[in-house]
Amino acid sequence: MPADVGKAAALLFFAVVLQLSIMAQITILGGHPNLLLVTLVCIALLRGAVFGAVAGFCAGLLADTGVFGTLGFTALLLTLAGYWTGRYGETTGRDRAHAPLLSIAVITFLYEIAALVLRYMLGQNAPGSATFAGLVPTMLLNLLLTLPVYALTRRLLRPREWAAREVRLLG
Amino acid sequence: MVIGGLVVLALILITVSFREPTSGPLHGVQSAGATVLRPFEVAAERVAQPFRDVYGYFAGLVHVKSENEKLKAQVNKLRQQALLGEAARSQNQSLRKQLNFIDSPLFPSDYTPVNTRIIGWRNEFDERVVIAAGRNNGIHQETPVVTSDGLVGSVTQVSPTAALVTLLTDESSAVQARDQDTGAFGVVRHGAGQNSLIVDHVTKDKLVKVGDVIVTAGTRSKQYPSLFPENIPIGYVVSVGQSDTALFKQIQIQPFVDFSSLDAVTALITKKKIPQAP
């Protein structure tokens, strides 16, 4: 477990740095790839809801710190993203080959909408039209990132034996 | 339980961070965090730079021929203007000396440039960037930031080794400006679309033409307290309109700075004291 925490922390730190300094300025057809979200979703899928939520909170806080953003903004969104993905990974999505891609597609959609609503509530710039116009390209870019990121994450964090644990619990 | 706690903690942080002034303790912690992250961001930026240059090179080739012709015409026009401007400048200097004229800091002679790199972008809708220079380099709040093309924005938050720059295209930005050709004053602020700028508060009796160059006015107002040095280019006028009901002209400008591909910028540190209104 401590080794997992170390690996996930290193992976997320790397993702935060890349996201802030490189990915945030990439725009393709109005879409913006979100490497941090993709990495978090992959980690949450492999390590479950609580791990995903805590990882999301810490990574979000680091991201908010790095760009002088509203502290807690990204942390809140990534906590929820990590939790929901983790739950999906523990239940319906376990051992499904399409789980990473499906999770990314759904979470990207929800993340963008939630970010828009939160920005609107905080009185920040929240252009709905630009968000919706860039939603599909952002989703596609994140899906493209998912394949290598999930492969790397899976290599570093071996999938848990969910099934074995369930049998033990029932037994 | 853990999830609930984290969500509540995040909400508390948002509330405190949102309400707290930039000099508050939470912003201090954030500032320290940004300082820790800075070397990593600079390293990532340096690694990415060659790739970005290659992409920029090939992207630039697409419009190179038409752009070349346009630029040649522009060079001829600017050469003539430069000759006239040089004569006017030397005359202006000698007249100022004769009058013992007390002026606010002049651009660029009264400013020390701090050239720095952009190391972070907030998000696609927030027109703010993080630069790799901060208080230790003489940067403070309201420090103007430019590129060789023109005005970029001003510093709104600063830590010892990094600073947050709010771009001119941000909703909260506005700068007093004037038409370099006709002298009409107005306020440049963001327009309806992303990266679009308008000149507001130009009364209908003032003359503004398409193609006119808009520069900073170097004046201060209560509503827009940032004092940018005078004569920093902002953009050129692309459309001018007016209606019977509107009080002011509707002027749209094309900024000289390409805000979507900012890389290195220059913060202007004044050598003279900035005059404060009583």
Coordinates of C-alpha atoms in Angstrom, one line a residue:
Chain A
M1 CA 0.0 0.0 0.0
P2 CA 2.7 2.6 0.8
A3 CA 4.4 1.7 -2.4
D4 CA 1.1 2.3 -4.3
V5 CA 0.7 5.7 -2.6
G6 CA 4.3 6.7 -3.6
K7 CA 3.8 5.6 -7.2
A8 CA 0.4 7.3 -7.5
A9 CA 1.8 10.5 -5.9
A10 CA 4.7 10.6 -8.3
L11 CA 2.4 9.9 -11.3
L12 CA 0.0 12.6 -10.3
F13 CA 2.7 15.1 -9.5
F14 CA 4.1 14.5 -13.0
A15 CA 0.6 14.9 -14.5
V16 CA 0.0 18.2 -12.6
V17 CA 3.3 19.7 -13.8
L18 CA 2.7 18.6 -17.4
Q19 CA -0.9 19.8 -17.3
L20 CA -0.1 23.3 -16.0
S21 CA 2.9 23.9 -18.2
I22 CA 2.2 22.2 -21.4
M23 CA -1.3 20.7 -21.8
A24 CA -3.2 23.8 -20.6
Q25 CA -2.1 25.7 -23.7
I26 CA -2.9 23.1 -26.3
T27 CA -6.1 23.7 -28.2
I28 CA -7.2 21.4 -30.9
L29 CA -10.6 22.1 -32.6
G30 CA -11.7 24.0 -29.5
G31 CA -10.8 21.0 -27.2
H32 CA -8.3 21.0 -24.4
P33 CA -6.7 17.7 -23.3
N34 CA -6.7 17.1 -19.5
L35 CA -3.9 14.8 -18.6
L36 CA -4.4 15.3 -14.9
L37 CA -8.1 14.1 -15.1
V38 CA -7.1 11.1 -17.3
T39 CA -4.3 10.1 -14.9
L40 CA -6.6 10.4 -11.9
V41 CA -9.4 8.3 -13.5
C42 CA -6.9 5.6 -14.4
I43 CA -5.6 5.5 -10.8
A44 CA -9.1 5.5 -9.4
L45 CA -10.1 2.7 -11.6
L46 CA -7.3 0.5 -10.4
R47 CA -7.3 1.5 -6.7
G48 CA -10.9 2.2 -5.9
A49 CA -13.2 5.0 -4.6
V50 CA -11.4 6.2 -1.4
F51 CA -7.9 6.1 -2.9
G52 CA -9.3 7.9 -6.0
A53 CA -11.0 10.6 -4.0
V54 CA -8.0 11.3 -1.7
A55 CA -5.7 11.3 -4.8
G56 CA -8.0 13.6 -6.6
F57 CA -8.2 16.0 -3.6
C58 CA -4.4 16.2 -3.3
A59 CA -3.7 16.5 -7.0
G60 CA -6.4 19.2 -7.3
L61 CA -5.0 21.1 -4.4
L62 CA -1.5 21.0 -6.0
A63 CA -3.0 22.2 -9.4
D64 CA -4.8 25.1 -7.7
T65 CA -1.6 26.0 -5.9
G66 CA 0.6 26.0 -9.0
V67 CA -1.5 28.5 -10.9
F68 CA -2.7 30.8 -8.1
G69 CA -6.2 29.5 -8.7
T70 CA -9.2 29.5 -6.3
L71 CA -7.9 27.0 -3.7
G72 CA -10.2 23.9 -3.5
F73 CA -11.8 24.4 -7.0
T74 CA -9.9 21.7 -8.9
A75 CA -9.6 19.7 -5.6
L76 CA -13.4 19.5 -5.3
L77 CA -13.9 18.4 -8.9
L78 CA -11.2 15.8 -8.9
T79 CA -12.3 14.4 -5.5
L80 CA -15.7 13.7 -7.0
A81 CA -14.2 12.4 -10.2
G82 CA -11.9 10.1 -8.3
Y83 CA -14.6 8.8 -6.1
W84 CA -17.2 8.1 -8.8
T85 CA -14.6 6.5 -11.1
G86 CA -13.3 4.4 -8.2
R87 CA -16.8 3.2 -7.3
Y88 CA -17.4 2.2 -11.0
G89 CA -14.0 0.4 -11.0
E90 CA -15.0 -1.5 -7.8
T91 CA -18.4 -2.5 -9.1
T92 CA -19.8 -2.6 -12.6
G93 CA -16.6 -1.6 -14.4
R94 CA -14.3 -4.2 -12.8
D95 CA -12.4 -6.4 -15.3
R96 CA -14.2 -4.7 -18.2
A97 CA -11.8 -3.8 -21.1
H98 CA -13.9 -0.7 -22.0
A99 CA -14.0 0.6 -18.5
P100 CA -11.1 3.2 -18.9
L101 CA -12.5 4.6 -22.1
L102 CA -16.1 4.7 -20.9
S103 CA -15.0 6.3 -17.6
I104 CA -13.0 9.0 -19.3
A105 CA -15.8 9.9 -21.7
V106 CA -18.4 10.2 -18.9
I107 CA -16.1 11.9 -16.4
T108 CA -14.8 14.4 -19.0
F109 CA -18.4 15.4 -19.8
L110 CA -19.4 15.7 -16.1
Y111 CA -16.1 17.4 -15.2
E112 CA -16.5 20.1 -17.9
I113 CA -20.1 20.8 -16.9
A114 CA -19.4 20.9 -13.2
A115 CA -16.4 23.2 -13.8
L116 CA -18.7 25.5 -15.8
V117 CA -21.3 25.6 -13.1
L118 CA -18.8 26.1 -10.3
R119 CA -17.1 28.9 -12.3
Y120 CA -20.5 30.5 -12.8
M121 CA -21.4 30.3 -9.1
L122 CA -18.0 31.9 -8.2
G123 CA -18.7 34.8 -10.7
Q124 CA -15.8 33.8 -12.9
N125 CA -15.7 33.7 -16.7
A126 CA -18.0 30.8 -17.6
P127 CA -18.7 30.8 -21.4
G128 CA -21.3 28.0 -21.9
S129 CA -21.1 28.1 -25.7
A130 CA -17.3 27.6 -25.7
T131 CA -17.6 24.8 -23.2
F132 CA -20.2 23.0 -25.2
A133 CA -18.4 23.6 -28.5
G134 CA -15.2 22.1 -27.1
L135 CA -16.8 19.3 -25.2
V136 CA -16.6 16.6 -27.9
P137 CA -13.0 17.5 -29.0
T138 CA -11.9 17.5 -25.4
M139 CA -13.5 14.1 -24.8
L140 CA -11.8 12.7 -27.9
L141 CA -8.4 14.2 -26.9
N142 CA -8.8 12.7 -23.4
L143 CA -9.8 9.3 -24.9
L144 CA -6.6 9.5 -27.0
L145 CA -4.5 10.1 -23.9
T146 CA -6.3 7.3 -22.0
L147 CA -4.6 4.5 -23.9
P148 CA -1.0 5.2 -23.1
V149 CA -1.8 6.7 -19.6
Y150 CA -3.8 3.7 -18.6
A151 CA -1.1 1.3 -19.9
L152 CA 1.5 3.1 -17.8
T153 CA -0.7 3.4 -14.7
R154 CA -1.6 -0.3 -14.9
R155 CA 2.1 -1.2 -15.2
L156 CA 2.9 0.8 -12.1
L157 CA -0.2 -0.1 -10.1
R158 CA -1.1 -3.7 -10.6
P159 CA -4.9 -4.2 -10.7
R160 CA -6.3 -5.4 -7.4
E161 CA -7.9 -8.8 -7.1
W162 CA -11.4 -7.5 -6.6
A163 CA -13.0 -10.9 -7.2
A164 CA -10.9 -12.7 -4.7
R165 CA -11.6 -10.2 -2.0
E166 CA -15.4 -10.4 -2.7
V167 CA -15.3 -14.2 -2.3
R168 CA -13.5 -13.8 1.0
L169 CA -16.0 -11.3 2.2
L170 CA -19.0 -13.4 1.3
G171 CA -17.4 -16.5 2.6
Chain B
M1 CA -17.1 9.5 5.5
V2 CA -13.7 10.3 4.0
I3 CA -15.3 11.5 0.8
G4 CA -17.7 13.8 2.7
G5 CA -14.8 15.2 4.7
L6 CA -12.8 16.0 1.6
V7 CA -15.8 17.6 -0.2
V8 CA -16.5 19.8 2.9
L9 CA -12.8 20.7 3.2
A10 CA -12.7 21.6 -0.5
L11 CA -15.8 23.8 -0.1
I12 CA -14.3 25.5 2.9
L13 CA -11.1 26.1 1.0
I14 CA -13.0 27.6 -1.9
T15 CA -15.0 29.9 0.4
V16 CA -11.9 31.1 2.3
S17 CA -9.7 31.4 -0.8
F18 CA -12.5 33.3 -2.6
R19 CA -13.2 35.8 0.2
E20 CA -9.6 36.2 1.5
P21 CA -7.5 39.2 0.2
T22 CA -4.4 38.4 -1.8
S23 CA -2.3 39.2 1.3
G24 CA -4.1 36.6 3.4
P25 CA -2.5 33.5 5.0
L26 CA -4.1 31.0 2.6
H27 CA -2.6 32.9 -0.4
G28 CA 0.7 32.9 1.4
V29 CA 0.6 29.1 1.6
Q30 CA -0.4 29.0 -2.1
S31 CA 2.5 31.3 -2.9
A32 CA 4.9 28.9 -1.2
G33 CA 3.4 26.0 -3.1
A34 CA 3.8 27.8 -6.4
T35 CA 7.4 28.5 -5.5
V36 CA 8.0 24.7 -4.9
L37 CA 6.3 23.8 -8.2
R38 CA 8.1 26.5 -10.2
P39 CA 11.4 24.6 -11.0
F40 CA 9.4 21.6 -12.3
E41 CA 7.2 23.8 -14.4
V42 CA 10.2 25.6 -15.9
A43 CA 11.9 22.2 -16.6
A44 CA 8.7 20.9 -18.4
E45 CA 8.4 24.1 -20.3
R46 CA 12.0 23.8 -21.5
V47 CA 11.6 20.2 -22.6
A48 CA 8.4 21.1 -24.5
Q49 CA 9.8 24.2 -26.2
P50 CA 11.7 22.5 -29.1
F51 CA 8.5 20.5 -30.0
R52 CA 6.4 23.6 -29.9
D53 CA 9.0 25.4 -32.1
V54 CA 8.8 22.7 -34.7
Y55 CA 5.0 22.8 -34.7
G56 CA 5.1 26.6 -34.9
Y57 CA 7.5 26.5 -37.8
F58 CA 5.3 24.2 -39.9
A59 CA 2.1 26.0 -38.9
G60 CA 3.7 29.3 -39.9
L61 CA 4.6 27.9 -43.4
V62 CA 0.9 27.6 -44.3
H63 CA 0.3 31.4 -44.6
V64 CA 3.9 32.4 -45.3
K65 CA 3.5 33.8 -48.8
S66 CA 0.5 36.0 -48.3
E67 CA 1.9 37.2 -44.9
N68 CA 5.2 38.0 -46.6
E69 CA 3.5 40.4 -49.1
K70 CA 1.5 42.0 -46.3
L71 CA 4.5 42.5 -44.2
K72 CA 6.6 44.0 -47.0
A73 CA 3.9 46.7 -47.5
Q74 CA 3.8 47.2 -43.7
V75 CA 7.6 47.6 -43.6
N76 CA 7.5 50.4 -46.2
K77 CA 4.7 52.2 -44.4
L78 CA 6.5 51.8 -41.0
R79 CA 9.8 53.0 -42.5
Q80 CA 8.2 56.3 -43.4
Q81 CA 6.5 56.6 -40.1
A82 CA 9.8 55.8 -38.3
L83 CA 11.5 58.7 -40.0
L84 CA 8.7 61.1 -39.1
G85 CA 8.6 59.7 -35.5
E86 CA 12.3 60.1 -35.0
A87 CA 12.2 63.8 -35.9
A88 CA 9.2 64.3 -33.7
R89 CA 10.8 62.5 -30.8
S90 CA 14.0 64.6 -30.8
Q91 CA 11.9 67.8 -31.0
N92 CA 9.7 66.5 -28.2
Q93 CA 12.7 65.8 -26.0
S94 CA 14.3 69.2 -26.5
L95 CA 11.0 71.0 -25.8
R96 CA 10.4 69.0 -22.6
K97 CA 13.9 69.9 -21.5
Q98 CA 13.2 73.6 -22.1
L99 CA 9.9 73.5 -20.2
N100 CA 11.3 71.4 -17.2
F101 CA 8.3 69.1 -17.8
I102 CA 7.5 66.8 -14.9
D103 CA 6.2 63.5 -16.4
S104 CA 5.1 60.1 -15.2
P105 CA 7.5 57.2 -16.1
L106 CA 8.0 57.0 -19.9
F107 CA 8.0 53.8 -21.9
P108 CA 10.5 52.3 -22.5
S109 CA 13.3 54.5 -21.1
D110 CA 12.0 54.7 -17.5
Y111 CA 11.5 51.0 -17.2
T112 CA 13.8 48.0 -16.6
P113 CA 12.6 45.0 -18.5
V114 CA 12.5 41.6 -16.7
N115 CA 12.3 39.0 -19.5
T116 CA 10.6 35.8 -18.3
R117 CA 8.9 32.7 -19.4
I118 CA 5.3 31.6 -19.0
I119 CA 5.3 28.5 -16.9
G120 CA 1.6 27.9 -16.3
W121 CA -1.9 28.5 -17.7
R122 CA -4.9 28.5 -15.4
N123 CA -7.5 27.1 -17.7
E124 CA -8.9 27.7 -21.1
F125 CA -11.5 30.3 -20.0
D126 CA -9.4 32.1 -17.4
E127 CA -7.2 34.6 -19.2
R128 CA -4.4 34.4 -16.7
V129 CA -0.9 33.0 -16.9
V130 CA 1.9 32.3 -14.4
I131 CA 5.3 33.7 -15.2
A132 CA 8.6 32.5 -13.8
A133 CA 9.6 35.7 -12.2
G134 CA 8.3 37.2 -9.0
R135 CA 8.9 39.6 -6.1
N136 CA 12.6 38.7 -6.0
N137 CA 12.9 40.1 -9.5
G138 CA 11.3 43.4 -8.6
I139 CA 7.8 42.4 -9.8
H140 CA 4.9 43.7 -7.8
Q141 CA 1.1 43.9 -8.2
E142 CA 0.1 46.0 -11.2
T143 CA 3.4 45.6 -13.0
P144 CA 2.7 45.9 -16.7
V145 CA 3.6 42.9 -18.9
V146 CA 4.4 43.2 -22.6
T147 CA 5.9 41.4 -25.5
S148 CA 7.7 42.9 -28.5
D149 CA 4.3 43.0 -30.2
G150 CA 2.5 45.0 -27.5
L151 CA 0.6 45.0 -24.2
V152 CA -0.2 41.6 -22.6
G153 CA -1.7 42.5 -19.3
S154 CA -0.6 43.2 -15.7
V155 CA 0.4 41.3 -12.6
T156 CA -2.4 40.6 -10.2
Q157 CA -0.8 38.3 -7.7
V158 CA 2.9 37.7 -6.8
S159 CA 5.0 35.3 -4.9
P160 CA 8.8 35.5 -4.4
T161 CA 9.6 33.5 -7.5
A162 CA 6.4 33.6 -9.6
A163 CA 3.6 35.9 -10.5
L164 CA 0.1 35.7 -11.9
V165 CA -0.5 37.8 -14.9
T166 CA -4.1 38.8 -15.9
L167 CA -4.2 39.1 -19.6
L168 CA -5.8 42.1 -21.4
T169 CA -8.5 39.7 -22.8
D170 CA -9.7 38.8 -19.3
E171 CA -13.1 40.0 -18.2
S172 CA -11.6 41.9 -15.3
S173 CA -9.0 43.8 -17.4
A174 CA -9.4 47.2 -18.8
V175 CA -6.9 49.8 -19.8
Q176 CA -7.2 53.5 -20.7
A177 CA -6.2 53.9 -24.3
R178 CA -6.1 56.4 -27.1
D179 CA -6.1 56.4 -30.9
Q180 CA -2.5 57.1 -32.0
D181 CA -3.7 58.8 -35.1
T182 CA -6.6 60.9 -33.9
G183 CA -6.0 61.1 -30.2
A184 CA -9.5 59.8 -29.3
F185 CA -9.5 58.4 -25.7
G186 CA -11.4 55.3 -24.6
V187 CA -11.1 52.1 -22.5
V188 CA -9.9 48.9 -24.0
R189 CA -11.5 45.8 -22.6
H190 CA -12.6 42.3 -23.6
G191 CA -15.2 41.9 -26.4
A192 CA -17.9 39.4 -26.9
G193 CA -15.8 36.6 -28.2
Q194 CA -12.7 35.0 -26.9
N195 CA -9.5 37.0 -27.5
S196 CA -11.5 39.9 -28.9
L197 CA -11.0 43.5 -27.7
I198 CA -13.1 46.6 -27.9
V199 CA -12.5 50.2 -27.3
D200 CA -15.4 51.5 -25.1
H201 CA -16.4 55.0 -23.9
V202 CA -15.4 56.7 -27.1
T203 CA -17.9 59.5 -27.7
K204 CA -19.6 59.8 -31.1
D205 CA -18.0 63.1 -31.8
K206 CA -14.5 61.6 -31.8
L207 CA -12.9 60.4 -35.0
V208 CA -11.7 56.8 -35.2
K209 CA -11.0 55.0 -38.5
V210 CA -10.4 51.4 -39.5
G211 CA -6.7 50.6 -39.4
D212 CA -5.9 53.2 -36.6
V213 CA -3.4 52.0 -34.0
I214 CA -4.6 52.0 -30.4
V215 CA -2.0 52.5 -27.7
T216 CA -2.1 52.9 -23.9
A217 CA -3.0 56.3 -22.8
G218 CA -0.9 56.3 -19.6
T219 CA -3.7 57.8 -17.5
R220 CA -5.2 56.5 -14.3
S221 CA -8.9 56.3 -13.4
K222 CA -10.7 55.2 -10.2
Q223 CA -12.5 52.4 -12.0
Y224 CA -9.3 51.0 -13.7
P225 CA -6.5 51.7 -11.4
S226 CA -3.6 50.0 -13.3
L227 CA -1.2 52.6 -14.6
F228 CA 0.3 51.3 -17.8
P229 CA 3.0 53.3 -19.4
E230 CA 2.0 55.6 -22.2
N231 CA 2.3 54.5 -25.9
I232 CA 2.5 50.7 -25.6
P233 CA 0.8 49.3 -28.7
I234 CA -2.4 47.4 -28.1
G235 CA -3.9 46.7 -31.5
Y236 CA -5.4 48.2 -34.6
V237 CA -9.1 49.1 -35.3
V238 CA -10.9 46.5 -37.4
S239 CA -14.4 48.0 -37.3
V240 CA -16.1 51.2 -36.2
G241 CA -19.9 51.5 -35.8
Q242 CA -22.4 53.7 -34.0
S243 CA -26.1 53.7 -33.5
D244 CA -28.6 56.4 -32.7
T245 CA -29.4 55.0 -29.3
A246 CA -25.9 54.2 -28.1
L247 CA -23.9 56.8 -26.3
F248 CA -20.6 55.6 -27.5
K249 CA -19.0 54.3 -30.7
Q250 CA -18.7 50.5 -31.1
I251 CA -15.1 49.9 -31.9
Q252 CA -13.5 46.5 -32.3
I253 CA -9.8 46.1 -32.4
Q254 CA -7.4 43.3 -33.3
P255 CA -4.7 42.9 -30.7
F256 CA -1.1 42.9 -31.9
V257 CA -0.3 40.2 -29.3
D258 CA -1.4 36.7 -30.1
F259 CA -2.7 35.7 -26.7
S260 CA -3.1 32.1 -27.7
S261 CA 0.6 31.5 -28.3
L262 CA 2.3 33.5 -25.6
D263 CA 5.7 32.1 -24.7
A264 CA 8.1 34.6 -23.3
V265 CA 7.0 38.0 -21.9
T266 CA 8.6 41.1 -20.4
A267 CA 7.6 42.6 -17.1
L268 CA 8.3 46.4 -16.9
I269 CA 9.8 47.5 -13.6
T270 CA 9.6 51.3 -13.3
K271 CA 12.7 53.2 -12.3
K272 CA 10.7 56.2 -11.4
K273 CA 8.0 56.4 -8.7
I274 CA 4.5 56.1 -10.1
P275 CA 2.4 59.1 -9.3
Q276 CA -0.5 58.4 -7.0
A277 CA -3.7 60.3 -7.3
P278 CA -4.6 62.2 -4.1

